């Protein structure tokens, strides 16, 4: 579960004559989904998201609503029409596979993957990308209403993680829905947004955490690794892991395990490089005689410039 603690609300009013756009994915930001990449507001070779952070990349023209794991994608999360309009076009049939997988087919210009484009009139358009193969429920020419399911979040096209990429255009120009006026400086609360209800800018969040008997593989975490409710007293090791988005060089990540006899391990790890997503783990091998039976808690926290941005807790019973 994601539990962001530092959120900046960025929705105040909507520009005159503009559409109100609703959240285009059926999840709760900060709980079971998050924004992985925002609109790149830097017009040059650099990058800057709406909060002057690193959650974007050069030329990114939309908003990426990400799921925490492949398991969440496989369970099915609806993509929703962000405003009423007419379906201008669709694409389906592309496989759900990471672009880095050697088995991924050539894109041939189909970077969006499976998707839907909606014409809202008066020059407004939305495009929904990377949808799940075979999930699209609308056809070209269909009239849709706000919140109507269009299909499911997937892993098609040019992507490495399950997410919905939403692009909003006015007269062919891509706009940042968090701050549609290009002159708005990053890091400032914009005078208007395109969201019909406030969406929070979150520079960091946890996407998962748990106990394990060894340092888990990154692929297992991305797939949706579950934390066990119980472990035996002779488990080979007790490891606490956490995955997260938005870490920056200079951050500090603290992981601690406490058991029935007190603290088992506590480690503060300096983050040595800025990344989009990452994971870390700490643990100890089984002591002589095994782990004491009882309740164990894991606590993970990240601080930036002395300010705590997120905290996550997990529980375990040893018996």
PDB file of C-alpha atoms in Angstrom:
ATOM      1  CA  UNK A   1       0.000   0.000   0.000  1.00  0.00           C
ATOM      2  CA  UNK A   2       1.198   3.494  -0.782  1.00  0.00           C
ATOM      3  CA  UNK A   3       0.999   5.944   2.108  1.00  0.00           C
ATOM      4  CA  UNK A   4       2.268   9.332   0.945  1.00  0.00           C
ATOM      5  CA  UNK A   5       2.576  11.867   3.733  1.00  0.00           C
ATOM      6  CA  UNK A   6       3.656  14.958   1.796  1.00  0.00           C
ATOM      7  CA  UNK A   7       1.013  16.043  -0.682  1.00  0.00           C
ATOM      8  CA  UNK A   8       0.558  19.364  -2.458  1.00  0.00           C
ATOM      9  CA  UNK A   9      -2.992  19.969  -3.652  1.00  0.00           C
ATOM     10  CA  UNK A  10      -2.952  21.674  -7.033  1.00  0.00           C
ATOM     11  CA  UNK A  11      -6.557  22.214  -8.095  1.00  0.00           C
ATOM     12  CA  UNK A  12      -8.204  25.566  -7.503  1.00  0.00           C
ATOM     13  CA  UNK A  13     -10.213  26.671 -10.526  1.00  0.00           C
ATOM     14  CA  UNK A  14     -10.677  25.818 -14.162  1.00  0.00           C
ATOM     15  CA  UNK A  15      -9.879  28.193 -17.041  1.00  0.00           C
ATOM     16  CA  UNK A  16     -12.885  29.831 -18.650  1.00  0.00           C
ATOM     17  CA  UNK A  17     -14.168  27.773 -21.544  1.00  0.00           C
ATOM     18  CA  UNK A  18     -12.102  24.719 -20.610  1.00  0.00           C
ATOM     19  CA  UNK A  19     -13.282  21.239 -19.908  1.00  0.00           C
ATOM     20  CA  UNK A  20     -13.211  19.790 -16.419  1.00  0.00           C
ATOM     21  CA  UNK A  21     -11.335  16.493 -16.625  1.00  0.00           C
ATOM     22  CA  UNK A  22     -11.965  13.736 -14.092  1.00  0.00           C
ATOM     23  CA  UNK A  23      -9.373  11.238 -12.896  1.00  0.00           C
ATOM     24  CA  UNK A  24      -9.134   8.701 -15.759  1.00  0.00           C
ATOM     25  CA  UNK A  25      -8.404   5.566 -13.742  1.00  0.00           C
ATOM     26  CA  UNK A  26     -10.496   3.660 -11.182  1.00  0.00           C
ATOM     27  CA  UNK A  27      -8.104   3.717  -8.238  1.00  0.00           C
ATOM     28  CA  UNK A  28      -7.245   5.855  -5.232  1.00  0.00           C
ATOM     29  CA  UNK A  29      -4.089   7.921  -5.626  1.00  0.00           C
ATOM     30  CA  UNK A  30      -1.761   7.307  -2.705  1.00  0.00           C
ATOM     31  CA  UNK A  31      -3.377   3.970  -1.887  1.00  0.00           C
ATOM     32  CA  UNK A  32      -3.453   1.587  -4.854  1.00  0.00           C
ATOM     33  CA  UNK A  33      -1.984   3.761  -7.624  1.00  0.00           C
ATOM     34  CA  UNK A  34       0.219   6.803  -8.026  1.00  0.00           C
ATOM     35  CA  UNK A  35       1.445   9.282 -10.635  1.00  0.00           C
ATOM     36  CA  UNK A  36       4.807   7.982 -11.815  1.00  0.00           C
ATOM     37  CA  UNK A  37       5.506  10.655 -14.439  1.00  0.00           C
ATOM     38  CA  UNK A  38       4.096  14.153 -14.778  1.00  0.00           C
ATOM     39  CA  UNK A  39       4.168  16.497 -17.776  1.00  0.00           C
ATOM     40  CA  UNK A  40       7.685  17.762 -18.577  1.00  0.00           C
ATOM     41  CA  UNK A  41       7.502  21.537 -18.099  1.00  0.00           C
ATOM     42  CA  UNK A  42      11.081  22.237 -19.215  1.00  0.00           C
ATOM     43  CA  UNK A  43      10.996  23.375 -22.877  1.00  0.00           C
ATOM     44  CA  UNK A  44      14.662  22.539 -23.391  1.00  0.00           C
ATOM     45  CA  UNK A  45      16.836  19.490 -22.876  1.00  0.00           C
ATOM     46  CA  UNK A  46      16.296  19.473 -19.100  1.00  0.00           C
ATOM     47  CA  UNK A  47      13.320  18.116 -17.186  1.00  0.00           C
ATOM     48  CA  UNK A  48      11.006  19.478 -14.497  1.00  0.00           C
ATOM     49  CA  UNK A  49       7.662  18.229 -13.284  1.00  0.00           C
ATOM     50  CA  UNK A  50       5.000  20.557 -11.898  1.00  0.00           C
ATOM     51  CA  UNK A  51       6.610  20.420  -8.449  1.00  0.00           C
ATOM     52  CA  UNK A  52      10.159  21.049  -9.771  1.00  0.00           C
ATOM     53  CA  UNK A  53      10.849  17.359  -9.137  1.00  0.00           C
ATOM     54  CA  UNK A  54      12.271  14.466 -11.119  1.00  0.00           C
ATOM     55  CA  UNK A  55       9.051  12.550 -11.839  1.00  0.00           C
ATOM     56  CA  UNK A  56       9.106  13.102 -15.591  1.00  0.00           C
ATOM     57  CA  UNK A  57      11.451  12.709 -18.547  1.00  0.00           C
ATOM     58  CA  UNK A  58      12.444  14.894 -21.462  1.00  0.00           C
ATOM     59  CA  UNK A  59       9.478  15.639 -23.708  1.00  0.00           C
ATOM     60  CA  UNK A  60       6.913  13.690 -21.668  1.00  0.00           C
ATOM     61  CA  UNK A  61       3.577  15.062 -22.874  1.00  0.00           C
ATOM     62  CA  UNK A  62       1.098  13.549 -20.440  1.00  0.00           C
ATOM     63  CA  UNK A  63       0.424  12.065 -17.005  1.00  0.00           C
ATOM     64  CA  UNK A  64       1.286   8.448 -16.125  1.00  0.00           C
ATOM     65  CA  UNK A  65      -1.068   6.853 -13.587  1.00  0.00           C
ATOM     66  CA  UNK A  66       0.844   3.755 -12.440  1.00  0.00           C
ATOM     67  CA  UNK A  67      -0.210   0.549 -10.690  1.00  0.00           C
ATOM     68  CA  UNK A  68       2.042  -0.924  -7.984  1.00  0.00           C
ATOM     69  CA  UNK A  69       2.469  -4.349  -9.610  1.00  0.00           C
ATOM     70  CA  UNK A  70       1.678  -6.668 -12.477  1.00  0.00           C
ATOM     71  CA  UNK A  71      -0.698  -8.491 -10.138  1.00  0.00           C
ATOM     72  CA  UNK A  72      -2.759  -5.319  -9.798  1.00  0.00           C
ATOM     73  CA  UNK A  73      -2.899  -5.044 -13.592  1.00  0.00           C
ATOM     74  CA  UNK A  74      -3.945  -8.667 -13.942  1.00  0.00           C
ATOM     75  CA  UNK A  75      -6.727  -8.155 -11.390  1.00  0.00           C
ATOM     76  CA  UNK A  76      -8.129  -5.454 -13.683  1.00  0.00           C
ATOM     77  CA  UNK A  77      -8.278  -1.679 -13.186  1.00  0.00           C
ATOM     78  CA  UNK A  78     -10.671   0.354 -15.328  1.00  0.00           C
ATOM     79  CA  UNK A  79      -9.582   3.211 -17.569  1.00  0.00           C
ATOM     80  CA  UNK A  80     -12.305   5.879 -17.433  1.00  0.00           C
ATOM     81  CA  UNK A  81     -13.362   8.629 -19.824  1.00  0.00           C
ATOM     82  CA  UNK A  82     -12.104  11.879 -18.313  1.00  0.00           C
ATOM     83  CA  UNK A  83     -14.874  13.966 -19.919  1.00  0.00           C
ATOM     84  CA  UNK A  84     -17.875  13.459 -22.233  1.00  0.00           C
ATOM     85  CA  UNK A  85     -17.165  13.181 -25.927  1.00  0.00           C
ATOM     86  CA  UNK A  86     -17.048  11.019 -29.036  1.00  0.00           C
ATOM     87  CA  UNK A  87     -14.524   8.237 -29.601  1.00  0.00           C
ATOM     88  CA  UNK A  88     -12.287   9.383 -32.447  1.00  0.00           C
ATOM     89  CA  UNK A  89     -10.270   6.182 -32.735  1.00  0.00           C
ATOM     90  CA  UNK A  90      -9.077   3.027 -30.980  1.00  0.00           C
ATOM     91  CA  UNK A  91      -6.285   0.470 -31.227  1.00  0.00           C
ATOM     92  CA  UNK A  92      -6.298  -3.021 -29.706  1.00  0.00           C
ATOM     93  CA  UNK A  93      -4.451  -6.293 -30.209  1.00  0.00           C
ATOM     94  CA  UNK A  94      -0.949  -5.373 -28.990  1.00  0.00           C
ATOM     95  CA  UNK A  95       0.493  -7.692 -26.306  1.00  0.00           C
ATOM     96  CA  UNK A  96       1.045  -6.702 -22.685  1.00  0.00           C
ATOM     97  CA  UNK A  97       4.825  -6.961 -22.470  1.00  0.00           C
ATOM     98  CA  UNK A  98       7.616  -4.665 -21.261  1.00  0.00           C
ATOM     99  CA  UNK A  99       9.445  -2.977 -24.117  1.00  0.00           C
ATOM    100  CA  UNK A 100      12.773  -4.236 -22.706  1.00  0.00           C
ATOM    101  CA  UNK A 101      11.645  -7.867 -22.974  1.00  0.00           C
ATOM    102  CA  UNK A 102      13.467  -9.546 -25.902  1.00  0.00           C
ATOM    103  CA  UNK A 103      10.129 -11.061 -26.911  1.00  0.00           C
ATOM    104  CA  UNK A 104       8.476  -7.642 -27.325  1.00  0.00           C
ATOM    105  CA  UNK A 105       7.354  -7.059 -30.929  1.00  0.00           C
ATOM    106  CA  UNK A 106       8.542  -3.986 -32.878  1.00  0.00           C
ATOM    107  CA  UNK A 107       6.482  -0.884 -32.173  1.00  0.00           C
ATOM    108  CA  UNK A 108       6.435   0.439 -35.749  1.00  0.00           C
ATOM    109  CA  UNK A 109       5.266   3.812 -34.491  1.00  0.00           C
ATOM    110  CA  UNK A 110       2.689   2.356 -32.094  1.00  0.00           C
ATOM    111  CA  UNK A 111       4.307   3.680 -28.906  1.00  0.00           C
ATOM    112  CA  UNK A 112       0.894   4.321 -27.333  1.00  0.00           C
ATOM    113  CA  UNK A 113       0.083   0.631 -27.499  1.00  0.00           C
ATOM    114  CA  UNK A 114      -3.582  -0.223 -27.192  1.00  0.00           C
ATOM    115  CA  UNK A 115      -5.524   2.982 -26.688  1.00  0.00           C
ATOM    116  CA  UNK A 116      -8.501   5.250 -27.150  1.00  0.00           C
ATOM    117  CA  UNK A 117      -8.744   8.834 -28.422  1.00  0.00           C
ATOM    118  CA  UNK A 118     -11.774  10.958 -27.531  1.00  0.00           C
ATOM    119  CA  UNK A 119     -12.903  14.213 -29.172  1.00  0.00           C
ATOM    120  CA  UNK A 120     -14.560  16.508 -26.616  1.00  0.00           C
ATOM    121  CA  UNK A 121     -15.372  19.320 -29.033  1.00  0.00           C
ATOM    122  CA  UNK A 122     -14.049  22.879 -29.343  1.00  0.00           C
ATOM    123  CA  UNK A 123     -10.527  21.549 -30.004  1.00  0.00           C
ATOM    124  CA  UNK A 124     -10.257  19.459 -26.816  1.00  0.00           C
ATOM    125  CA  UNK A 125      -9.049  15.853 -27.037  1.00  0.00           C
ATOM    126  CA  UNK A 126      -7.836  13.140 -24.667  1.00  0.00           C
ATOM    127  CA  UNK A 127      -5.721  10.093 -25.509  1.00  0.00           C
ATOM    128  CA  UNK A 128      -5.432   6.975 -23.303  1.00  0.00           C
ATOM    129  CA  UNK A 129      -2.402   4.718 -23.852  1.00  0.00           C
ATOM    130  CA  UNK A 130      -0.891   1.337 -22.827  1.00  0.00           C
ATOM    131  CA  UNK A 131      -4.245  -0.350 -22.258  1.00  0.00           C
ATOM    132  CA  UNK A 132      -4.648  -4.082 -21.742  1.00  0.00           C
ATOM    133  CA  UNK A 133      -4.912  -6.263 -24.816  1.00  0.00           C
ATOM    134  CA  UNK A 134      -8.489  -7.219 -25.637  1.00  0.00           C
ATOM    135  CA  UNK A 135      -9.977  -4.961 -22.957  1.00  0.00           C
ATOM    136  CA  UNK A 136     -11.205  -1.961 -24.972  1.00  0.00           C
ATOM    137  CA  UNK A 137     -14.987  -1.637 -24.627  1.00  0.00           C
ATOM    138  CA  UNK A 138     -15.759   1.235 -26.994  1.00  0.00           C
ATOM    139  CA  UNK A 139     -15.692   1.695 -30.759  1.00  0.00           C
ATOM    140  CA  UNK A 140     -14.980   4.613 -33.043  1.00  0.00           C
ATOM    141  CA  UNK A 141     -18.009   6.914 -33.150  1.00  0.00           C
ATOM    142  CA  UNK A 142     -19.350   5.904 -29.731  1.00  0.00           C
ATOM    143  CA  UNK A 143     -20.588   8.667 -27.447  1.00  0.00           C
ATOM    144  CA  UNK A 144     -19.096   8.364 -23.936  1.00  0.00           C
ATOM    145  CA  UNK A 145     -19.771  10.115 -20.652  1.00  0.00           C
ATOM    146  CA  UNK A 146     -17.443  11.116 -17.829  1.00  0.00           C
ATOM    147  CA  UNK A 147     -16.411   8.075 -15.806  1.00  0.00           C
ATOM    148  CA  UNK A 148     -17.513   5.543 -18.420  1.00  0.00           C
ATOM    149  CA  UNK A 149     -15.132   2.536 -18.560  1.00  0.00           C
ATOM    150  CA  UNK A 150     -13.101   2.463 -21.776  1.00  0.00           C
ATOM    151  CA  UNK A 151     -11.059  -0.658 -21.001  1.00  0.00           C
ATOM    152  CA  UNK A 152      -8.342  -1.760 -18.575  1.00  0.00           C
ATOM    153  CA  UNK A 153      -4.875  -0.546 -17.602  1.00  0.00           C
ATOM    154  CA  UNK A 154      -2.229  -2.617 -19.368  1.00  0.00           C
ATOM    155  CA  UNK A 155       1.394  -2.946 -20.449  1.00  0.00           C
ATOM    156  CA  UNK A 156       1.185  -2.477 -24.210  1.00  0.00           C
ATOM    157  CA  UNK A 157       3.350  -0.270 -26.396  1.00  0.00           C
ATOM    158  CA  UNK A 158       6.441   1.616 -25.289  1.00  0.00           C
ATOM    159  CA  UNK A 159       6.377   1.033 -21.532  1.00  0.00           C
ATOM    160  CA  UNK A 160       8.195  -0.806 -18.742  1.00  0.00           C
ATOM    161  CA  UNK A 161       5.452  -0.834 -16.094  1.00  0.00           C
ATOM    162  CA  UNK A 162       1.647  -1.132 -15.999  1.00  0.00           C
ATOM    163  CA  UNK A 163       0.105   2.298 -16.243  1.00  0.00           C
ATOM    164  CA  UNK A 164      -2.270   4.611 -18.060  1.00  0.00           C
ATOM    165  CA  UNK A 165      -0.699   7.470 -19.986  1.00  0.00           C
ATOM    166  CA  UNK A 166      -3.210  10.317 -20.396  1.00  0.00           C
ATOM    167  CA  UNK A 167      -2.552  13.141 -22.845  1.00  0.00           C
ATOM    168  CA  UNK A 168      -4.803  16.209 -22.962  1.00  0.00           C
ATOM    169  CA  UNK A 169      -4.708  18.413 -26.078  1.00  0.00           C
ATOM    170  CA  UNK A 170      -6.291  21.736 -26.996  1.00  0.00           C
ATOM    171  CA  UNK A 171      -6.155  22.565 -30.727  1.00  0.00           C
ATOM    172  CA  UNK A 172      -3.413  19.967 -31.128  1.00  0.00           C
ATOM    173  CA  UNK A 173      -1.202  21.287 -28.310  1.00  0.00           C
ATOM    174  CA  UNK A 174      -0.472  19.080 -25.313  1.00  0.00           C
ATOM    175  CA  UNK A 175      -1.285  20.665 -21.933  1.00  0.00           C
ATOM    176  CA  UNK A 176      -0.229  19.860 -18.375  1.00  0.00           C
ATOM    177  CA  UNK A 177      -3.532  19.256 -16.539  1.00  0.00           C
ATOM    178  CA  UNK A 178      -1.904  20.253 -13.227  1.00  0.00           C
ATOM    179  CA  UNK A 179      -0.851  23.654 -14.633  1.00  0.00           C
ATOM    180  CA  UNK A 180      -2.168  24.276 -18.174  1.00  0.00           C
ATOM    181  CA  UNK A 181      -0.628  27.754 -18.512  1.00  0.00           C
ATOM    182  CA  UNK A 182       2.930  27.222 -19.852  1.00  0.00           C
ATOM    183  CA  UNK A 183       4.180  30.330 -18.055  1.00  0.00           C
ATOM    184  CA  UNK A 184       3.336  28.901 -14.636  1.00  0.00           C
ATOM    185  CA  UNK A 185       6.625  28.246 -12.853  1.00  0.00           C
ATOM    186  CA  UNK A 186       7.151  24.772 -11.456  1.00  0.00           C
ATOM    187  CA  UNK A 187       6.853  24.538  -7.699  1.00  0.00           C
ATOM    188  CA  UNK A 188       4.180  27.230  -7.439  1.00  0.00           C
ATOM    189  CA  UNK A 189       0.470  26.637  -6.908  1.00  0.00           C
ATOM    190  CA  UNK A 190      -1.047  27.388 -10.329  1.00  0.00           C
ATOM    191  CA  UNK A 191      -4.023  29.741 -10.625  1.00  0.00           C
ATOM    192  CA  UNK A 192      -5.973  27.015 -12.394  1.00  0.00           C
ATOM    193  CA  UNK A 193      -5.886  23.354 -13.348  1.00  0.00           C
ATOM    194  CA  UNK A 194      -7.873  21.143 -15.715  1.00  0.00           C
ATOM    195  CA  UNK A 195      -8.961  18.676 -13.010  1.00  0.00           C
ATOM    196  CA  UNK A 196     -12.599  18.700 -11.951  1.00  0.00           C
ATOM    197  CA  UNK A 197     -11.575  17.580  -8.460  1.00  0.00           C
ATOM    198  CA  UNK A 198      -8.243  18.238  -6.744  1.00  0.00           C
ATOM    199  CA  UNK A 199      -5.453  15.765  -7.552  1.00  0.00           C
ATOM    200  CA  UNK A 200      -2.380  15.812  -5.346  1.00  0.00           C
ATOM    201  CA  UNK A 201       1.213  16.183  -6.521  1.00  0.00           C
ATOM    202  CA  UNK A 202       3.262  13.619  -4.615  1.00  0.00           C
ATOM    203  CA  UNK A 203       7.068  13.656  -4.982  1.00  0.00           C
ATOM    204  CA  UNK A 204       7.559  10.291  -3.269  1.00  0.00           C
ATOM    205  CA  UNK A 205       5.602   7.235  -2.145  1.00  0.00           C
ATOM    206  CA  UNK A 206       5.900   3.598  -1.147  1.00  0.00           C
ATOM    207  CA  UNK A 207       4.513   1.054  -3.609  1.00  0.00           C
ATOM    208  CA  UNK A 208       5.025  -2.037  -1.482  1.00  0.00           C
ATOM    209  CA  UNK A 209       6.679  -3.420   1.639  1.00  0.00           C
ATOM    210  CA  UNK A 210       6.919  -6.723   3.431  1.00  0.00           C
ATOM    211  CA  UNK A 211       8.872  -9.433   5.174  1.00  0.00           C
ATOM    212  CA  UNK A 212      10.671 -12.261   3.395  1.00  0.00           C
ATOM    213  CA  UNK A 213      13.204 -14.989   4.168  1.00  0.00           C
ATOM    214  CA  UNK A 214      15.832 -13.582   1.768  1.00  0.00           C
ATOM    215  CA  UNK A 215      16.451 -10.409  -0.204  1.00  0.00           C
ATOM    216  CA  UNK A 216      13.713 -10.683  -2.864  1.00  0.00           C
ATOM    217  CA  UNK A 217      14.303 -10.377  -6.581  1.00  0.00           C
ATOM    218  CA  UNK A 218      13.230  -7.058  -8.124  1.00  0.00           C
ATOM    219  CA  UNK A 219      11.166  -8.929 -10.712  1.00  0.00           C
ATOM    220  CA  UNK A 220       9.246 -10.651  -7.905  1.00  0.00           C
ATOM    221  CA  UNK A 221       8.460  -7.303  -6.275  1.00  0.00           C
ATOM    222  CA  UNK A 222       7.278  -5.812  -9.570  1.00  0.00           C
ATOM    223  CA  UNK A 223       5.112  -8.883 -10.125  1.00  0.00           C
ATOM    224  CA  UNK A 224       3.368  -8.310  -6.780  1.00  0.00           C
ATOM    225  CA  UNK A 225       5.231 -10.020  -3.934  1.00  0.00           C
ATOM    226  CA  UNK A 226       3.021 -10.599  -0.889  1.00  0.00           C
ATOM    227  CA  UNK A 227       4.283 -10.268   2.660  1.00  0.00           C
ATOM    228  CA  UNK A 228       3.643 -13.488   4.631  1.00  0.00           C
ATOM    229  CA  UNK A 229       1.407 -13.270   7.685  1.00  0.00           C
ATOM    230  CA  UNK A 230       3.469 -15.872   9.539  1.00  0.00           C
ATOM    231  CA  UNK A 231       6.934 -17.434   9.424  1.00  0.00           C
ATOM    232  CA  UNK A 232       8.367 -20.382  11.375  1.00  0.00           C
ATOM    233  CA  UNK A 233      10.916 -19.899  14.145  1.00  0.00           C
ATOM    234  CA  UNK A 234      13.516 -21.655  11.975  1.00  0.00           C
ATOM    235  CA  UNK A 235      13.071 -19.371   8.959  1.00  0.00           C
ATOM    236  CA  UNK A 236      16.561 -18.944   7.399  1.00  0.00           C
ATOM    237  CA  UNK A 237      16.493 -15.169   7.713  1.00  0.00           C
ATOM    238  CA  UNK A 238      14.238 -12.256   8.534  1.00  0.00           C
ATOM    239  CA  UNK A 239      14.321  -9.608   5.801  1.00  0.00           C
ATOM    240  CA  UNK A 240      12.345  -6.369   5.547  1.00  0.00           C
ATOM    241  CA  UNK A 241      11.982  -4.881   2.046  1.00  0.00           C
ATOM    242  CA  UNK A 242      10.334  -1.798   0.594  1.00  0.00           C
ATOM    243  CA  UNK A 243       9.716  -0.514  -2.939  1.00  0.00           C
ATOM    244  CA  UNK A 244       9.073   3.133  -3.716  1.00  0.00           C
ATOM    245  CA  UNK A 245       8.941   5.804  -6.418  1.00  0.00           C
ATOM    246  CA  UNK A 246      10.640   9.186  -6.637  1.00  0.00           C
ATOM    247  CA  UNK A 247      13.823   8.732  -4.544  1.00  0.00           C
ATOM    248  CA  UNK A 248      16.419  11.484  -4.981  1.00  0.00           C
ATOM    249  CA  UNK A 249      20.129  11.540  -4.333  1.00  0.00           C
ATOM    250  CA  UNK A 250      20.663  12.726  -0.771  1.00  0.00           C
ATOM    251  CA  UNK A 251      17.483  11.175   0.649  1.00  0.00           C
ATOM    252  CA  UNK A 252      17.762   8.810   3.618  1.00  0.00           C
ATOM    253  CA  UNK A 253      15.797   5.559   3.909  1.00  0.00           C
ATOM    254  CA  UNK A 254      15.472   3.940   7.337  1.00  0.00           C
ATOM    255  CA  UNK A 255      14.344   0.320   7.733  1.00  0.00           C
ATOM    256  CA  UNK A 256      13.832  -1.240  11.170  1.00  0.00           C
ATOM    257  CA  UNK A 257      12.560  -4.571  12.515  1.00  0.00           C
ATOM    258  CA  UNK A 258      11.318  -4.879  16.097  1.00  0.00           C
ATOM    259  CA  UNK A 259      10.439  -8.223  17.705  1.00  0.00           C
ATOM    260  CA  UNK A 260       9.153  -9.534  21.035  1.00  0.00           C
ATOM    261  CA  UNK A 261      12.609  -9.057  22.582  1.00  0.00           C
ATOM    262  CA  UNK A 262      13.234  -5.592  21.180  1.00  0.00           C
ATOM    263  CA  UNK A 263      14.919  -4.183  18.121  1.00  0.00           C
ATOM    264  CA  UNK A 264      16.272  -6.790  15.698  1.00  0.00           C
ATOM    265  CA  UNK A 265      17.890  -4.425  13.192  1.00  0.00           C
ATOM    266  CA  UNK A 266      17.805  -0.756  12.213  1.00  0.00           C
ATOM    267  CA  UNK A 267      19.637   0.672   9.253  1.00  0.00           C
ATOM    268  CA  UNK A 268      19.604   4.121   7.652  1.00  0.00           C
ATOM    269  CA  UNK A 269      20.652   4.012   4.001  1.00  0.00           C
ATOM    270  CA  UNK A 270      21.762   7.155   2.150  1.00  0.00           C
ATOM    271  CA  UNK A 271      20.206   7.255  -1.335  1.00  0.00           C
ATOM    272  CA  UNK A 272      23.141   7.670  -3.700  1.00  0.00           C
ATOM    273  CA  UNK A 273      21.285   8.391  -6.934  1.00  0.00           C
ATOM    274  CA  UNK A 274      17.997   9.748  -8.219  1.00  0.00           C
ATOM    275  CA  UNK A 275      15.727   7.071  -9.687  1.00  0.00           C
ATOM    276  CA  UNK A 276      12.166   6.691 -10.925  1.00  0.00           C
ATOM    277  CA  UNK A 277      11.503   3.520  -8.903  1.00  0.00           C
ATOM    278  CA  UNK A 278      13.680   1.412  -6.599  1.00  0.00           C
ATOM    279  CA  UNK A 279      13.715  -1.036  -3.698  1.00  0.00           C
ATOM    280  CA  UNK A 280      15.938  -1.777  -0.698  1.00  0.00           C
ATOM    281  CA  UNK A 281      16.044  -4.492   1.950  1.00  0.00           C
ATOM    282  CA  UNK A 282      17.707  -5.200   5.290  1.00  0.00           C
ATOM    283  CA  UNK A 283      17.707  -8.303   7.441  1.00  0.00           C
ATOM    284  CA  UNK A 284      19.450 -10.814   9.677  1.00  0.00           C
ATOM    285  CA  UNK A 285      20.126 -14.509   9.531  1.00  0.00           C
ATOM    286  CA  UNK A 286      18.403 -16.788  12.020  1.00  0.00           C
ATOM    287  CA  UNK A 287      20.024 -16.646  15.464  1.00  0.00           C
ATOM    288  CA  UNK A 288      21.096 -19.787  17.275  1.00  0.00           C
ATOM    289  CA  UNK A 289      17.985 -21.478  18.635  1.00  0.00           C
ATOM    290  CA  UNK A 290      15.719 -19.781  16.100  1.00  0.00           C
ATOM    291  CA  UNK A 291      13.616 -16.637  16.102  1.00  0.00           C
ATOM    292  CA  UNK A 292      11.682 -15.915  19.313  1.00  0.00           C
ATOM    293  CA  UNK A 293       7.979 -16.559  18.776  1.00  0.00           C
ATOM    294  CA  UNK A 294       5.688 -13.566  18.760  1.00  0.00           C
ATOM    295  CA  UNK A 295       4.852 -10.411  16.837  1.00  0.00           C
ATOM    296  CA  UNK A 296       7.353  -8.533  14.686  1.00  0.00           C
ATOM    297  CA  UNK A 297       6.891  -5.109  13.159  1.00  0.00           C
ATOM    298  CA  UNK A 298       8.670  -3.535  10.227  1.00  0.00           C
ATOM    299  CA  UNK A 299       8.893   0.246   9.840  1.00  0.00           C
ATOM    300  CA  UNK A 300      10.247   2.059   6.793  1.00  0.00           C
ATOM    301  CA  UNK A 301      10.586   5.836   6.434  1.00  0.00           C
ATOM    302  CA  UNK A 302      12.161   8.177   3.902  1.00  0.00           C
ATOM    303  CA  UNK A 303      13.375  11.670   4.719  1.00  0.00           C
ATOM    304  CA  UNK A 304      14.456  14.462   2.380  1.00  0.00           C
ATOM    305  CA  UNK A 305      16.362  17.441   3.749  1.00  0.00           C
ATOM    306  CA  UNK A 306      15.279  16.420   7.239  1.00  0.00           C
ATOM    307  CA  UNK A 307      11.573  16.187   6.342  1.00  0.00           C
ATOM    308  CA  UNK A 308       9.812  12.829   6.401  1.00  0.00           C
ATOM    309  CA  UNK A 309       8.055  12.216   3.058  1.00  0.00           C
ATOM    310  CA  UNK A 310       6.662   8.747   3.662  1.00  0.00           C
ATOM    311  CA  UNK A 311       6.316   5.990   6.227  1.00  0.00           C
ATOM    312  CA  UNK A 312       5.181   2.397   5.831  1.00  0.00           C
ATOM    313  CA  UNK A 313       4.572  -0.355   8.371  1.00  0.00           C
ATOM    314  CA  UNK A 314       4.105  -4.147   8.116  1.00  0.00           C
ATOM    315  CA  UNK A 315       3.454  -6.869  10.693  1.00  0.00           C
ATOM    316  CA  UNK A 316       4.512 -10.502  10.997  1.00  0.00           C
ATOM    317  CA  UNK A 317       3.914 -13.352  13.435  1.00  0.00           C
ATOM    318  CA  UNK A 318       6.638 -15.912  14.131  1.00  0.00           C
ATOM    319  CA  UNK A 319       5.315 -19.185  15.490  1.00  0.00           C
TER     320      UNK A 319
END
